[in-house]
mmCIF file with all atom_site columns, N, CA and C in Angstrom:
data_model
loop_
_atom_site.group_PDB
_atom_site.id
_atom_site.type_symbol
_atom_site.label_atom_id
_atom_site.label_alt_id
_atom_site.label_comp_id
_atom_site.label_asym_id
_atom_site.label_entity_id
_atom_site.label_seq_id
_atom_site.pdbx_PDB_ins_code
_atom_site.Cartn_x
_atom_site.Cartn_y
_atom_site.Cartn_z
_atom_site.occupancy
_atom_site.B_iso_or_equiv
_atom_site.pdbx_formal_charge
_atom_site.auth_seq_id
_atom_site.auth_comp_id
_atom_site.auth_asym_id
_atom_site.auth_atom_id
_atom_site.pdbx_PDB_model_num
ATOM 1   N N  . UNK A 1 1  ? -65.110 -212.953 78.839 1.00 70.00 ? 26  UNK A N  1
ATOM 2   C CA . UNK A 1 1  ? -63.358 -212.654 79.015 1.00 70.00 ? 26  UNK A CA 1
ATOM 3   C C  . UNK A 1 1  ? -63.376 -212.692 80.584 1.00 70.00 ? 26  UNK A C  1
ATOM 4   N N  . UNK A 1 2  ? -61.626 -213.177 80.431 1.00 79.00 ? 27  UNK A N  1
ATOM 5   C CA . UNK A 1 2  ? -61.325 -213.350 81.811 1.00 79.00 ? 27  UNK A CA 1
ATOM 6   C C  . UNK A 1 2  ? -59.603 -212.358 81.732 1.00 79.00 ? 27  UNK A C  1
ATOM 7   N N  . UNK A 1 3  ? -59.795 -211.702 82.761 1.00 77.00 ? 28  UNK A N  1
ATOM 8   C CA . UNK A 1 3  ? -58.165 -210.654 82.769 1.00 77.00 ? 28  UNK A CA 1
ATOM 9   C C  . UNK A 1 3  ? -57.971 -210.566 84.071 1.00 77.00 ? 28  UNK A C  1
ATOM 10  N N  . UNK A 1 4  ? -56.194 -210.710 83.749 1.00 83.00 ? 29  UNK A N  1
ATOM 11  C CA . UNK A 1 4  ? -55.849 -211.023 85.480 1.00 83.00 ? 29  UNK A CA 1
ATOM 12  C C  . UNK A 1 4  ? -56.093 -209.821 86.176 1.00 83.00 ? 29  UNK A C  1
ATOM 13  N N  . UNK A 1 5  ? -55.881 -209.308 87.561 1.00 84.00 ? 30  UNK A N  1
ATOM 14  C CA . UNK A 1 5  ? -55.576 -209.031 88.128 1.00 84.00 ? 30  UNK A CA 1
ATOM 15  C C  . UNK A 1 5  ? -54.447 -207.622 88.572 1.00 84.00 ? 30  UNK A C  1
ATOM 16  N N  . UNK A 1 6  ? -54.099 -206.980 87.782 1.00 79.00 ? 31  UNK A N  1
ATOM 17  C CA . UNK A 1 6  ? -53.076 -206.208 87.599 1.00 79.00 ? 31  UNK A CA 1
ATOM 18  C C  . UNK A 1 6  ? -52.384 -205.668 88.826 1.00 79.00 ? 31  UNK A C  1
ATOM 19  N N  . UNK A 1 7  ? -54.000 -204.917 90.164 1.00 83.00 ? 32  UNK A N  1
ATOM 20  C CA . UNK A 1 7  ? -53.265 -204.294 91.263 1.00 83.00 ? 32  UNK A CA 1
ATOM 21  C C  . UNK A 1 7  ? -54.689 -204.426 91.793 1.00 83.00 ? 32  UNK A C  1
ATOM 22  N N  . UNK A 1 8  ? -54.526 -203.918 93.055 1.00 84.00 ? 33  UNK A N  1
ATOM 23  C CA . UNK A 1 8  ? -55.535 -203.555 93.794 1.00 84.00 ? 33  UNK A CA 1
ATOM 24  C C  . UNK A 1 8  ? -56.495 -201.959 93.928 1.00 84.00 ? 33  UNK A C  1
ATOM 25  N N  . UNK A 1 9  ? -57.396 -201.863 94.233 1.00 86.00 ? 34  UNK A N  1
ATOM 26  C CA . UNK A 1 9  ? -58.197 -200.662 93.615 1.00 86.00 ? 34  UNK A CA 1
ATOM 27  C C  . UNK A 1 9  ? -57.604 -199.517 95.712 1.00 86.00 ? 34  UNK A C  1
ATOM 28  N N  . UNK A 1 10 ? -57.406 -200.216 96.448 1.00 91.00 ? 35  UNK A N  1
ATOM 29  C CA . UNK A 1 10 ? -57.379 -199.478 97.606 1.00 91.00 ? 35  UNK A CA 1
ATOM 30  C C  . UNK A 1 10 ? -55.925 -198.744 97.631 1.00 91.00 ? 35  UNK A C  1
ATOM 31  N N  . UNK A 1 11 ? -55.863 -197.761 97.103 1.00 92.00 ? 36  UNK A N  1
ATOM 32  C CA . UNK A 1 11 ? -54.680 -196.709 96.632 1.00 92.00 ? 36  UNK A CA 1
ATOM 33  C C  . UNK A 1 11 ? -54.789 -195.767 96.983 1.00 92.00 ? 36  UNK A C  1
ATOM 34  N N  . UNK A 1 12 ? -53.428 -194.980 97.757 1.00 94.00 ? 37  UNK A N  1
ATOM 35  C CA . UNK A 1 12 ? -53.760 -193.554 97.988 1.00 94.00 ? 37  UNK A CA 1
ATOM 36  C C  . UNK A 1 12 ? -53.719 -192.936 96.668 1.00 94.00 ? 37  UNK A C  1
ATOM 37  N N  . UNK A 1 13 ? -53.651 -191.722 96.229 1.00 94.00 ? 38  UNK A N  1
ATOM 38  C CA . UNK A 1 13 ? -53.338 -190.788 95.774 1.00 94.00 ? 38  UNK A CA 1
ATOM 39  C C  . UNK A 1 13 ? -51.887 -190.588 95.132 1.00 94.00 ? 38  UNK A C  1
ATOM 40  N N  . UNK A 1 14 ? -51.198 -190.752 95.739 1.00 96.00 ? 39  UNK A N  1
ATOM 41  C CA . UNK A 1 14 ? -49.962 -190.609 95.091 1.00 96.00 ? 39  UNK A CA 1
ATOM 42  C C  . UNK A 1 14 ? -49.324 -192.386 94.792 1.00 96.00 ? 39  UNK A C  1
ATOM 43  N N  . UNK A 1 15 ? -49.870 -193.160 95.495 1.00 94.00 ? 40  UNK A N  1
ATOM 44  C CA . UNK A 1 15 ? -50.047 -194.712 94.703 1.00 94.00 ? 40  UNK A CA 1
ATOM 45  C C  . UNK A 1 15 ? -50.220 -194.509 93.686 1.00 94.00 ? 40  UNK A C  1
ATOM 46  N N  . UNK A 1 16 ? -51.965 -193.963 93.530 1.00 94.00 ? 41  UNK A N  1
ATOM 47  C CA . UNK A 1 16 ? -52.295 -194.189 91.994 1.00 94.00 ? 41  UNK A CA 1
ATOM 48  C C  . UNK A 1 16 ? -51.656 -193.765 90.922 1.00 94.00 ? 41  UNK A C  1
ATOM 49  N N  . UNK A 1 17 ? -50.878 -192.379 91.203 1.00 96.00 ? 42  UNK A N  1
ATOM 50  C CA . UNK A 1 17 ? -50.140 -191.728 90.109 1.00 96.00 ? 42  UNK A CA 1
ATOM 51  C C  . UNK A 1 17 ? -48.503 -192.594 90.109 1.00 96.00 ? 42  UNK A C  1
ATOM 52  N N  . UNK A 1 18 ? -48.120 -193.364 90.666 1.00 95.00 ? 43  UNK A N  1
ATOM 53  C CA . UNK A 1 18 ? -47.071 -194.320 90.621 1.00 95.00 ? 43  UNK A CA 1
ATOM 54  C C  . UNK A 1 18 ? -47.633 -195.391 90.011 1.00 95.00 ? 43  UNK A C  1
ATOM 55  N N  . UNK A 1 19 ? -48.617 -195.730 90.203 1.00 94.00 ? 44  UNK A N  1
ATOM 56  C CA . UNK A 1 19 ? -49.099 -197.216 89.330 1.00 94.00 ? 44  UNK A CA 1
ATOM 57  C C  . UNK A 1 19 ? -49.552 -196.570 88.188 1.00 94.00 ? 44  UNK A C  1
ATOM 58  N N  . UNK A 1 20 ? -49.966 -195.546 87.748 1.00 94.00 ? 45  UNK A N  1
ATOM 59  C CA . UNK A 1 20 ? -50.044 -195.047 86.570 1.00 94.00 ? 45  UNK A CA 1
ATOM 60  C C  . UNK A 1 20 ? -49.297 -195.026 85.171 1.00 94.00 ? 45  UNK A C  1
ATOM 61  N N  . UNK A 1 21 ? -47.999 -194.500 86.218 1.00 96.00 ? 46  UNK A N  1
ATOM 62  C CA . UNK A 1 21 ? -46.520 -194.154 85.472 1.00 96.00 ? 46  UNK A CA 1
ATOM 63  C C  . UNK A 1 21 ? -45.904 -195.694 85.240 1.00 96.00 ? 46  UNK A C  1
ATOM 64  N N  . UNK A 1 22 ? -45.620 -196.111 86.005 1.00 93.00 ? 47  UNK A N  1
ATOM 65  C CA . UNK A 1 22 ? -45.544 -197.870 85.725 1.00 93.00 ? 47  UNK A CA 1
ATOM 66  C C  . UNK A 1 22 ? -46.757 -198.548 84.816 1.00 93.00 ? 47  UNK A C  1
ATOM 67  N N  . UNK A 1 23 ? -47.659 -198.156 84.794 1.00 92.00 ? 48  UNK A N  1
ATOM 68  C CA . UNK A 1 23 ? -48.812 -199.120 83.737 1.00 92.00 ? 48  UNK A CA 1
ATOM 69  C C  . UNK A 1 23 ? -48.422 -198.227 82.708 1.00 92.00 ? 48  UNK A C  1
ATOM 70  N N  . UNK A 1 24 ? -48.119 -197.090 82.324 1.00 95.00 ? 49  UNK A N  1
ATOM 71  C CA . UNK A 1 24 ? -47.714 -196.466 81.367 1.00 95.00 ? 49  UNK A CA 1
ATOM 72  C C  . UNK A 1 24 ? -46.740 -197.404 80.310 1.00 95.00 ? 49  UNK A C  1
ATOM 73  N N  . UNK A 1 25 ? -45.904 -197.601 81.140 1.00 94.00 ? 50  UNK A N  1
ATOM 74  C CA . UNK A 1 25 ? -44.700 -197.910 80.218 1.00 94.00 ? 50  UNK A CA 1
ATOM 75  C C  . UNK A 1 25 ? -45.467 -199.293 79.558 1.00 94.00 ? 50  UNK A C  1
ATOM 76  N N  . UNK A 1 26 ? -46.244 -200.009 80.183 1.00 92.00 ? 51  UNK A N  1
ATOM 77  C CA . UNK A 1 26 ? -46.538 -201.647 79.667 1.00 92.00 ? 51  UNK A CA 1
ATOM 78  C C  . UNK A 1 26 ? -47.405 -200.900 78.293 1.00 92.00 ? 51  UNK A C  1
ATOM 79  N N  . UNK A 1 27 ? -47.686 -199.726 77.905 1.00 92.00 ? 52  UNK A N  1
ATOM 80  C CA . UNK A 1 27 ? -48.575 -199.382 77.151 1.00 92.00 ? 52  UNK A CA 1
ATOM 81  C C  . UNK A 1 27 ? -47.784 -199.868 75.512 1.00 92.00 ? 52  UNK A C  1
ATOM 82  N N  . UNK A 1 28 ? -48.071 -200.973 74.325 1.00 91.00 ? 53  UNK A N  1
ATOM 83  C CA . UNK A 1 28 ? -48.179 -201.292 73.215 1.00 91.00 ? 53  UNK A CA 1
ATOM 84  C C  . UNK A 1 28 ? -48.255 -200.183 72.116 1.00 91.00 ? 53  UNK A C  1
ATOM 85  N N  . UNK A 1 29 ? -47.913 -199.297 72.002 1.00 89.00 ? 54  UNK A N  1
ATOM 86  C CA . UNK A 1 29 ? -48.343 -198.181 70.693 1.00 89.00 ? 54  UNK A CA 1
ATOM 87  C C  . UNK A 1 29 ? -47.873 -198.653 69.298 1.00 89.00 ? 54  UNK A C  1
ATOM 88  N N  . UNK A 1 30 ? -47.177 -200.042 69.286 1.00 88.00 ? 55  UNK A N  1
ATOM 89  C CA . UNK A 1 30 ? -47.113 -200.594 67.960 1.00 88.00 ? 55  UNK A CA 1
ATOM 90  C C  . UNK A 1 30 ? -48.787 -200.127 66.756 1.00 88.00 ? 55  UNK A C  1
ATOM 91  N N  . UNK A 1 31 ? -48.285 -200.058 65.761 1.00 81.00 ? 56  UNK A N  1
ATOM 92  C CA . UNK A 1 31 ? -50.133 -199.808 64.719 1.00 81.00 ? 56  UNK A CA 1
ATOM 93  C C  . UNK A 1 31 ? -49.764 -201.138 64.460 1.00 81.00 ? 56  UNK A C  1
ATOM 94  N N  . UNK A 1 32 ? -51.266 -201.587 64.224 1.00 78.00 ? 57  UNK A N  1
ATOM 95  C CA . UNK A 1 32 ? -52.111 -202.784 64.368 1.00 78.00 ? 57  UNK A CA 1
ATOM 96  C C  . UNK A 1 32 ? -53.214 -202.489 63.389 1.00 78.00 ? 57  UNK A C  1
ATOM 97  N N  . UNK A 1 33 ? -53.472 -201.386 63.077 1.00 71.00 ? 58  UNK A N  1
ATOM 98  C CA . UNK A 1 33 ? -54.796 -201.140 62.701 1.00 71.00 ? 58  UNK A CA 1
ATOM 99  C C  . UNK A 1 33 ? -54.854 -201.745 60.726 1.00 71.00 ? 58  UNK A C  1
ATOM 100 N N  . UNK A 1 34 ? -53.714 -201.565 60.440 1.00 78.00 ? 59  UNK A N  1
ATOM 101 C CA . UNK A 1 34 ? -53.550 -201.687 58.753 1.00 78.00 ? 59  UNK A CA 1
ATOM 102 C C  . UNK A 1 34 ? -54.584 -200.567 58.362 1.00 78.00 ? 59  UNK A C  1
ATOM 103 N N  . UNK A 1 35 ? -55.319 -200.941 57.017 1.00 84.00 ? 60  UNK A N  1
ATOM 104 C CA . UNK A 1 35 ? -56.284 -199.829 56.758 1.00 84.00 ? 60  UNK A CA 1
ATOM 105 C C  . UNK A 1 35 ? -57.043 -199.692 57.228 1.00 84.00 ? 60  UNK A C  1
ATOM 106 N N  . UNK A 1 36 ? -57.028 -198.815 57.825 1.00 86.00 ? 61  UNK A N  1
ATOM 107 C CA . UNK A 1 36 ? -58.636 -198.241 59.242 1.00 86.00 ? 61  UNK A CA 1
ATOM 108 C C  . UNK A 1 36 ? -59.449 -197.584 58.445 1.00 86.00 ? 61  UNK A C  1
ATOM 109 N N  . UNK A 1 37 ? -59.965 -197.089 58.024 1.00 92.00 ? 62  UNK A N  1
ATOM 110 C CA . UNK A 1 37 ? -60.917 -195.931 57.519 1.00 92.00 ? 62  UNK A CA 1
ATOM 111 C C  . UNK A 1 37 ? -61.988 -195.480 58.855 1.00 92.00 ? 62  UNK A C  1
ATOM 112 N N  . UNK A 1 38 ? -62.393 -196.867 59.575 1.00 94.00 ? 63  UNK A N  1
ATOM 113 C CA . UNK A 1 38 ? -63.976 -195.750 60.277 1.00 94.00 ? 63  UNK A CA 1
ATOM 114 C C  . UNK A 1 38 ? -63.607 -196.153 61.601 1.00 94.00 ? 63  UNK A C  1
ATOM 115 N N  . UNK A 1 39 ? -63.287 -195.378 62.914 1.00 93.00 ? 64  UNK A N  1
ATOM 116 C CA . UNK A 1 39 ? -62.650 -195.371 63.909 1.00 93.00 ? 64  UNK A CA 1
ATOM 117 C C  . UNK A 1 39 ? -64.398 -195.064 65.042 1.00 93.00 ? 64  UNK A C  1
ATOM 118 N N  . UNK A 1 40 ? -64.090 -195.635 66.160 1.00 96.00 ? 65  UNK A N  1
ATOM 119 C CA . UNK A 1 40 ? -65.118 -195.461 67.098 1.00 96.00 ? 65  UNK A CA 1
ATOM 120 C C  . UNK A 1 40 ? -64.192 -195.339 68.480 1.00 96.00 ? 65  UNK A C  1
ATOM 121 N N  . UNK A 1 41 ? -65.002 -194.143 69.295 1.00 96.00 ? 66  UNK A N  1
ATOM 122 C CA . UNK A 1 41 ? -64.404 -194.238 70.546 1.00 96.00 ? 66  UNK A CA 1
ATOM 123 C C  . UNK A 1 41 ? -65.921 -194.131 71.581 1.00 96.00 ? 66  UNK A C  1
ATOM 124 N N  . UNK A 1 42 ? -65.805 -194.612 72.530 1.00 97.00 ? 67  UNK A N  1
ATOM 125 C CA . UNK A 1 42 ? -67.202 -194.754 73.920 1.00 97.00 ? 67  UNK A CA 1
ATOM 126 C C  . UNK A 1 42 ? -66.520 -194.046 75.286 1.00 97.00 ? 67  UNK A C  1
ATOM 127 N N  . UNK A 1 43 ? -67.308 -193.223 75.938 1.00 96.00 ? 68  UNK A N  1
ATOM 128 C CA . UNK A 1 43 ? -67.052 -193.046 77.342 1.00 96.00 ? 68  UNK A CA 1
ATOM 129 C C  . UNK A 1 43 ? -68.425 -193.395 78.154 1.00 96.00 ? 68  UNK A C  1
ATOM 130 N N  . UNK A 1 44 ? -68.314 -193.873 79.675 1.00 94.00 ? 69  UNK A N  1
ATOM 131 C CA . UNK A 1 44 ? -69.703 -193.513 80.159 1.00 94.00 ? 69  UNK A CA 1
ATOM 132 C C  . UNK A 1 44 ? -68.814 -193.391 81.652 1.00 94.00 ? 69  UNK A C  1
ATOM 133 N N  . UNK A 1 45 ? -69.803 -192.354 82.199 1.00 93.00 ? 70  UNK A N  1
ATOM 134 C CA . UNK A 1 45 ? -69.434 -191.832 83.265 1.00 93.00 ? 70  UNK A CA 1
ATOM 135 C C  . UNK A 1 45 ? -70.446 -191.431 84.137 1.00 93.00 ? 70  UNK A C  1
ATOM 136 N N  . UNK A 1 46 ? -70.198 -191.275 85.673 1.00 87.00 ? 71  UNK A N  1
ATOM 137 C CA . UNK A 1 46 ? -71.082 -191.152 86.750 1.00 87.00 ? 71  UNK A CA 1
ATOM 138 C C  . UNK A 1 46 ? -70.578 -189.991 87.791 1.00 87.00 ? 71  UNK A C  1
ATOM 139 N N  . UNK A 1 47 ? -71.581 -189.781 88.461 1.00 83.00 ? 72  UNK A N  1
ATOM 140 C CA . UNK A 1 47 ? -71.195 -189.026 90.013 1.00 83.00 ? 72  UNK A CA 1
ATOM 141 C C  . UNK A 1 47 ? -71.616 -189.572 91.106 1.00 83.00 ? 72  UNK A C  1
ATOM 142 N N  . UNK A 1 48 ? -70.282 -190.238 92.098 1.00 84.00 ? 73  UNK A N  1
ATOM 143 C CA . UNK A 1 48 ? -70.844 -191.515 92.999 1.00 84.00 ? 73  UNK A CA 1
ATOM 144 C C  . UNK A 1 48 ? -71.805 -190.861 93.956 1.00 84.00 ? 73  UNK A C  1
ATOM 145 N N  . UNK A 1 49 ? -71.753 -189.462 94.098 1.00 89.00 ? 74  UNK A N  1
ATOM 146 C CA . UNK A 1 49 ? -73.264 -188.878 94.501 1.00 89.00 ? 74  UNK A CA 1
ATOM 147 C C  . UNK A 1 49 ? -74.980 -188.837 93.214 1.00 89.00 ? 74  UNK A C  1
ATOM 148 N N  . UNK A 1 50 ? -74.672 -189.309 92.771 1.00 90.00 ? 75  UNK A N  1
ATOM 149 C CA . UNK A 1 50 ? -76.019 -189.427 92.162 1.00 90.00 ? 75  UNK A CA 1
ATOM 150 C C  . UNK A 1 50 ? -76.538 -190.299 91.237 1.00 90.00 ? 75  UNK A C  1
ATOM 151 N N  . UNK A 1 51 ? -77.550 -191.085 91.318 1.00 91.00 ? 76  UNK A N  1
ATOM 152 C CA . UNK A 1 51 ? -77.954 -192.378 90.043 1.00 91.00 ? 76  UNK A CA 1
ATOM 153 C C  . UNK A 1 51 ? -77.818 -192.188 88.885 1.00 91.00 ? 76  UNK A C  1
ATOM 154 N N  . UNK A 1 52 ? -77.413 -190.844 88.372 1.00 93.00 ? 77  UNK A N  1
ATOM 155 C CA . UNK A 1 52 ? -77.186 -190.391 86.848 1.00 93.00 ? 77  UNK A CA 1
ATOM 156 C C  . UNK A 1 52 ? -76.198 -191.010 86.102 1.00 93.00 ? 77  UNK A C  1
ATOM 157 N N  . UNK A 1 53 ? -76.487 -191.782 84.767 1.00 93.00 ? 78  UNK A N  1
ATOM 158 C CA . UNK A 1 53 ? -75.122 -192.084 84.312 1.00 93.00 ? 78  UNK A CA 1
ATOM 159 C C  . UNK A 1 53 ? -75.543 -191.589 82.648 1.00 93.00 ? 78  UNK A C  1
ATOM 160 N N  . UNK A 1 54 ? -74.218 -191.425 82.518 1.00 94.00 ? 79  UNK A N  1
ATOM 161 C CA . UNK A 1 54 ? -73.769 -190.697 81.480 1.00 94.00 ? 79  UNK A CA 1
ATOM 162 C C  . UNK A 1 54 ? -72.825 -191.458 80.371 1.00 94.00 ? 79  UNK A C  1
ATOM 163 N N  . UNK A 1 55 ? -73.442 -191.732 78.851 1.00 96.00 ? 80  UNK A N  1
ATOM 164 C CA . UNK A 1 55 ? -72.484 -192.213 78.134 1.00 96.00 ? 80  UNK A CA 1
ATOM 165 C C  . UNK A 1 55 ? -72.729 -191.555 76.671 1.00 96.00 ? 80  UNK A C  1
ATOM 166 N N  . UNK A 1 56 ? -71.421 -192.053 75.978 1.00 97.00 ? 81  UNK A N  1
ATOM 167 C CA . UNK A 1 56 ? -71.363 -191.909 74.655 1.00 97.00 ? 81  UNK A CA 1
ATOM 168 C C  . UNK A 1 56 ? -70.525 -192.212 73.502 1.00 97.00 ? 81  UNK A C  1
ATOM 169 N N  . UNK A 1 57 ? -70.931 -192.391 72.130 1.00 97.00 ? 82  UNK A N  1
ATOM 170 C CA . UNK A 1 57 ? -70.554 -193.296 71.079 1.00 97.00 ? 82  UNK A CA 1
ATOM 171 C C  . UNK A 1 57 ? -70.141 -192.216 70.351 1.00 97.00 ? 82  UNK A C  1
ATOM 172 N N  . UNK A 1 58 ? -69.095 -191.871 69.665 1.00 97.00 ? 83  UNK A N  1
ATOM 173 C CA . UNK A 1 58 ? -68.701 -191.130 68.251 1.00 97.00 ? 83  UNK A CA 1
ATOM 174 C C  . UNK A 1 58 ? -67.487 -191.879 67.288 1.00 97.00 ? 83  UNK A C  1
ATOM 175 N N  . UNK A 1 59 ? -68.313 -192.081 66.577 1.00 97.00 ? 84  UNK A N  1
ATOM 176 C CA . UNK A 1 59 ? -67.908 -192.717 65.188 1.00 97.00 ? 84  UNK A CA 1
ATOM 177 C C  . UNK A 1 59 ? -67.445 -191.408 64.041 1.00 97.00 ? 84  UNK A C  1
ATOM 178 N N  . UNK A 1 60 ? -65.808 -191.770 63.642 1.00 97.00 ? 85  UNK A N  1
ATOM 179 C CA . UNK A 1 60 ? -65.407 -191.048 62.592 1.00 97.00 ? 85  UNK A CA 1
ATOM 180 C C  . UNK A 1 60 ? -64.752 -191.849 61.766 1.00 97.00 ? 85  UNK A C  1
ATOM 181 N N  . UNK A 1 61 ? -64.766 -190.776 60.678 1.00 96.00 ? 86  UNK A N  1
ATOM 182 C CA . UNK A 1 61 ? -63.737 -191.506 59.347 1.00 96.00 ? 86  UNK A CA 1
ATOM 183 C C  . UNK A 1 61 ? -62.360 -191.372 59.511 1.00 96.00 ? 86  UNK A C  1
ATOM 184 N N  . UNK A 1 62 ? -61.208 -191.967 59.168 1.00 89.00 ? 87  UNK A N  1
ATOM 185 C CA . UNK A 1 62 ? -60.193 -191.763 59.456 1.00 89.00 ? 87  UNK A CA 1
ATOM 186 C C  . UNK A 1 62 ? -59.458 -191.329 57.810 1.00 89.00 ? 87  UNK A C  1
ATOM 187 N N  . UNK A 1 63 ? -58.363 -190.962 58.112 1.00 88.00 ? 88  UNK A N  1
ATOM 188 C CA . UNK A 1 63 ? -58.032 -189.692 58.706 1.00 88.00 ? 88  UNK A CA 1
ATOM 189 C C  . UNK A 1 63 ? -58.362 -188.345 58.515 1.00 88.00 ? 88  UNK A C  1
ATOM 190 N N  . UNK A 1 64 ? -59.579 -187.947 58.100 1.00 94.00 ? 89  UNK A N  1
ATOM 191 C CA . UNK A 1 64 ? -60.223 -186.769 57.960 1.00 94.00 ? 89  UNK A CA 1
ATOM 192 C C  . UNK A 1 64 ? -60.910 -186.400 59.087 1.00 94.00 ? 89  UNK A C  1
ATOM 193 N N  . UNK A 1 65 ? -61.227 -187.340 60.456 1.00 94.00 ? 90  UNK A N  1
ATOM 194 C CA . UNK A 1 65 ? -61.611 -186.905 61.668 1.00 94.00 ? 90  UNK A CA 1
ATOM 195 C C  . UNK A 1 65 ? -63.055 -185.934 60.923 1.00 94.00 ? 90  UNK A C  1
ATOM 196 N N  . UNK A 1 66 ? -63.998 -186.284 59.861 1.00 97.00 ? 91  UNK A N  1
ATOM 197 C CA . UNK A 1 66 ? -65.241 -186.366 60.446 1.00 97.00 ? 91  UNK A CA 1
ATOM 198 C C  . UNK A 1 66 ? -66.048 -187.111 61.131 1.00 97.00 ? 91  UNK A C  1
ATOM 199 N N  . UNK A 1 67 ? -66.790 -186.770 62.012 1.00 97.00 ? 92  UNK A N  1
ATOM 200 C CA . UNK A 1 67 ? -67.933 -186.971 62.429 1.00 97.00 ? 92  UNK A CA 1
ATOM 201 C C  . UNK A 1 67 ? -68.941 -187.943 61.793 1.00 97.00 ? 92  UNK A C  1
ATOM 202 N N  . UNK A 1 68 ? -69.265 -189.128 61.896 1.00 97.00 ? 93  UNK A N  1
ATOM 203 C CA . UNK A 1 68 ? -70.004 -189.731 60.652 1.00 97.00 ? 93  UNK A CA 1
ATOM 204 C C  . UNK A 1 68 ? -71.425 -190.141 61.618 1.00 97.00 ? 93  UNK A C  1
ATOM 205 N N  . UNK A 1 69 ? -70.906 -190.459 63.003 1.00 97.00 ? 94  UNK A N  1
ATOM 206 C CA . UNK A 1 69 ? -72.525 -190.619 63.936 1.00 97.00 ? 94  UNK A CA 1
ATOM 207 C C  . UNK A 1 69 ? -72.206 -190.442 65.470 1.00 97.00 ? 94  UNK A C  1
ATOM 208 N N  . UNK A 1 70 ? -72.816 -189.917 65.846 1.00 97.00 ? 95  UNK A N  1
ATOM 209 C CA . UNK A 1 70 ? -72.979 -189.844 67.622 1.00 97.00 ? 95  UNK A CA 1
ATOM 210 C C  . UNK A 1 70 ? -74.425 -190.349 68.574 1.00 97.00 ? 95  UNK A C  1
ATOM 211 N N  . UNK A 1 71 ? -73.911 -191.244 69.433 1.00 97.00 ? 96  UNK A N  1
ATOM 212 C CA . UNK A 1 71 ? -74.653 -191.604 69.990 1.00 97.00 ? 96  UNK A CA 1
ATOM 213 C C  . UNK A 1 71 ? -74.428 -191.018 71.710 1.00 97.00 ? 96  UNK A C  1
ATOM 214 N N  . UNK A 1 72 ? -75.514 -190.935 72.094 1.00 96.00 ? 97  UNK A N  1
ATOM 215 C CA . UNK A 1 72 ? -75.772 -190.410 73.817 1.00 96.00 ? 97  UNK A CA 1
ATOM 216 C C  . UNK A 1 72 ? -76.811 -190.820 74.329 1.00 96.00 ? 97  UNK A C  1
ATOM 217 N N  . UNK A 1 73 ? -76.632 -191.506 75.971 1.00 95.00 ? 98  UNK A N  1
ATOM 218 C CA . UNK A 1 73 ? -77.254 -191.511 76.632 1.00 95.00 ? 98  UNK A CA 1
ATOM 219 C C  . UNK A 1 73 ? -77.105 -191.185 78.041 1.00 95.00 ? 98  UNK A C  1
ATOM 220 N N  . UNK A 1 74 ? -78.377 -190.527 78.189 1.00 94.00 ? 99  UNK A N  1
ATOM 221 C CA . UNK A 1 74 ? -78.539 -190.147 80.120 1.00 94.00 ? 99  UNK A CA 1
ATOM 222 C C  . UNK A 1 74 ? -79.318 -191.085 80.734 1.00 94.00 ? 99  UNK A C  1
ATOM 223 N N  . UNK A 1 75 ? -79.285 -191.784 81.282 1.00 93.00 ? 100 UNK A N  1
ATOM 224 C CA . UNK A 1 75 ? -79.795 -192.827 82.178 1.00 93.00 ? 100 UNK A CA 1
ATOM 225 C C  . UNK A 1 75 ? -79.862 -192.727 84.033 1.00 93.00 ? 100 UNK A C  1
ATOM 226 N N  . UNK A 1 76 ? -80.547 -193.340 84.561 1.00 91.00 ? 101 UNK A N  1
ATOM 227 C CA . UNK A 1 76 ? -80.908 -193.141 85.942 1.00 91.00 ? 101 UNK A CA 1
ATOM 228 C C  . UNK A 1 76 ? -80.273 -194.932 86.175 1.00 91.00 ? 101 UNK A C  1
ATOM 229 N N  . UNK A 1 77 ? -79.464 -195.131 87.203 1.00 81.00 ? 102 UNK A N  1
ATOM 230 C CA . UNK A 1 77 ? -78.932 -196.138 87.640 1.00 81.00 ? 102 UNK A CA 1
ATOM 231 C C  . UNK A 1 77 ? -79.959 -196.972 88.457 1.00 81.00 ? 102 UNK A C  1
ATOM 232 N N  . UNK A 1 78 ? -79.865 -198.215 87.744 1.00 75.00 ? 103 UNK A N  1
ATOM 233 C CA . UNK A 1 78 ? -81.127 -198.570 89.114 1.00 75.00 ? 103 UNK A CA 1
ATOM 234 C C  . UNK A 1 78 ? -80.644 -199.852 89.638 1.00 75.00 ? 103 UNK A C  1
#
C-alpha cells in the first residue's frame, strides 16, 4: 500500500499541535460500518530508551462492549 506523505516529521511541539488540529478537520466521521457486531482495536508502543516493545489487540462485541478476546505481547526489538 502506498500512502502520500502528508507532512514532514521534523516539527516543534507547537507545530505538531497545529498540524494535529489541521488534520483533525480532515477526519471523516460518516458511519460506514453498517451492521457491525464485532470490533477490534490494536496498539503498539515502545520507549526510545529501551528495546522492549508492547503490543495488544482487543476484540469486543458491539454494541454491548463485551470483551471477546485480548492478546498481549511484550518482546525485545531486534
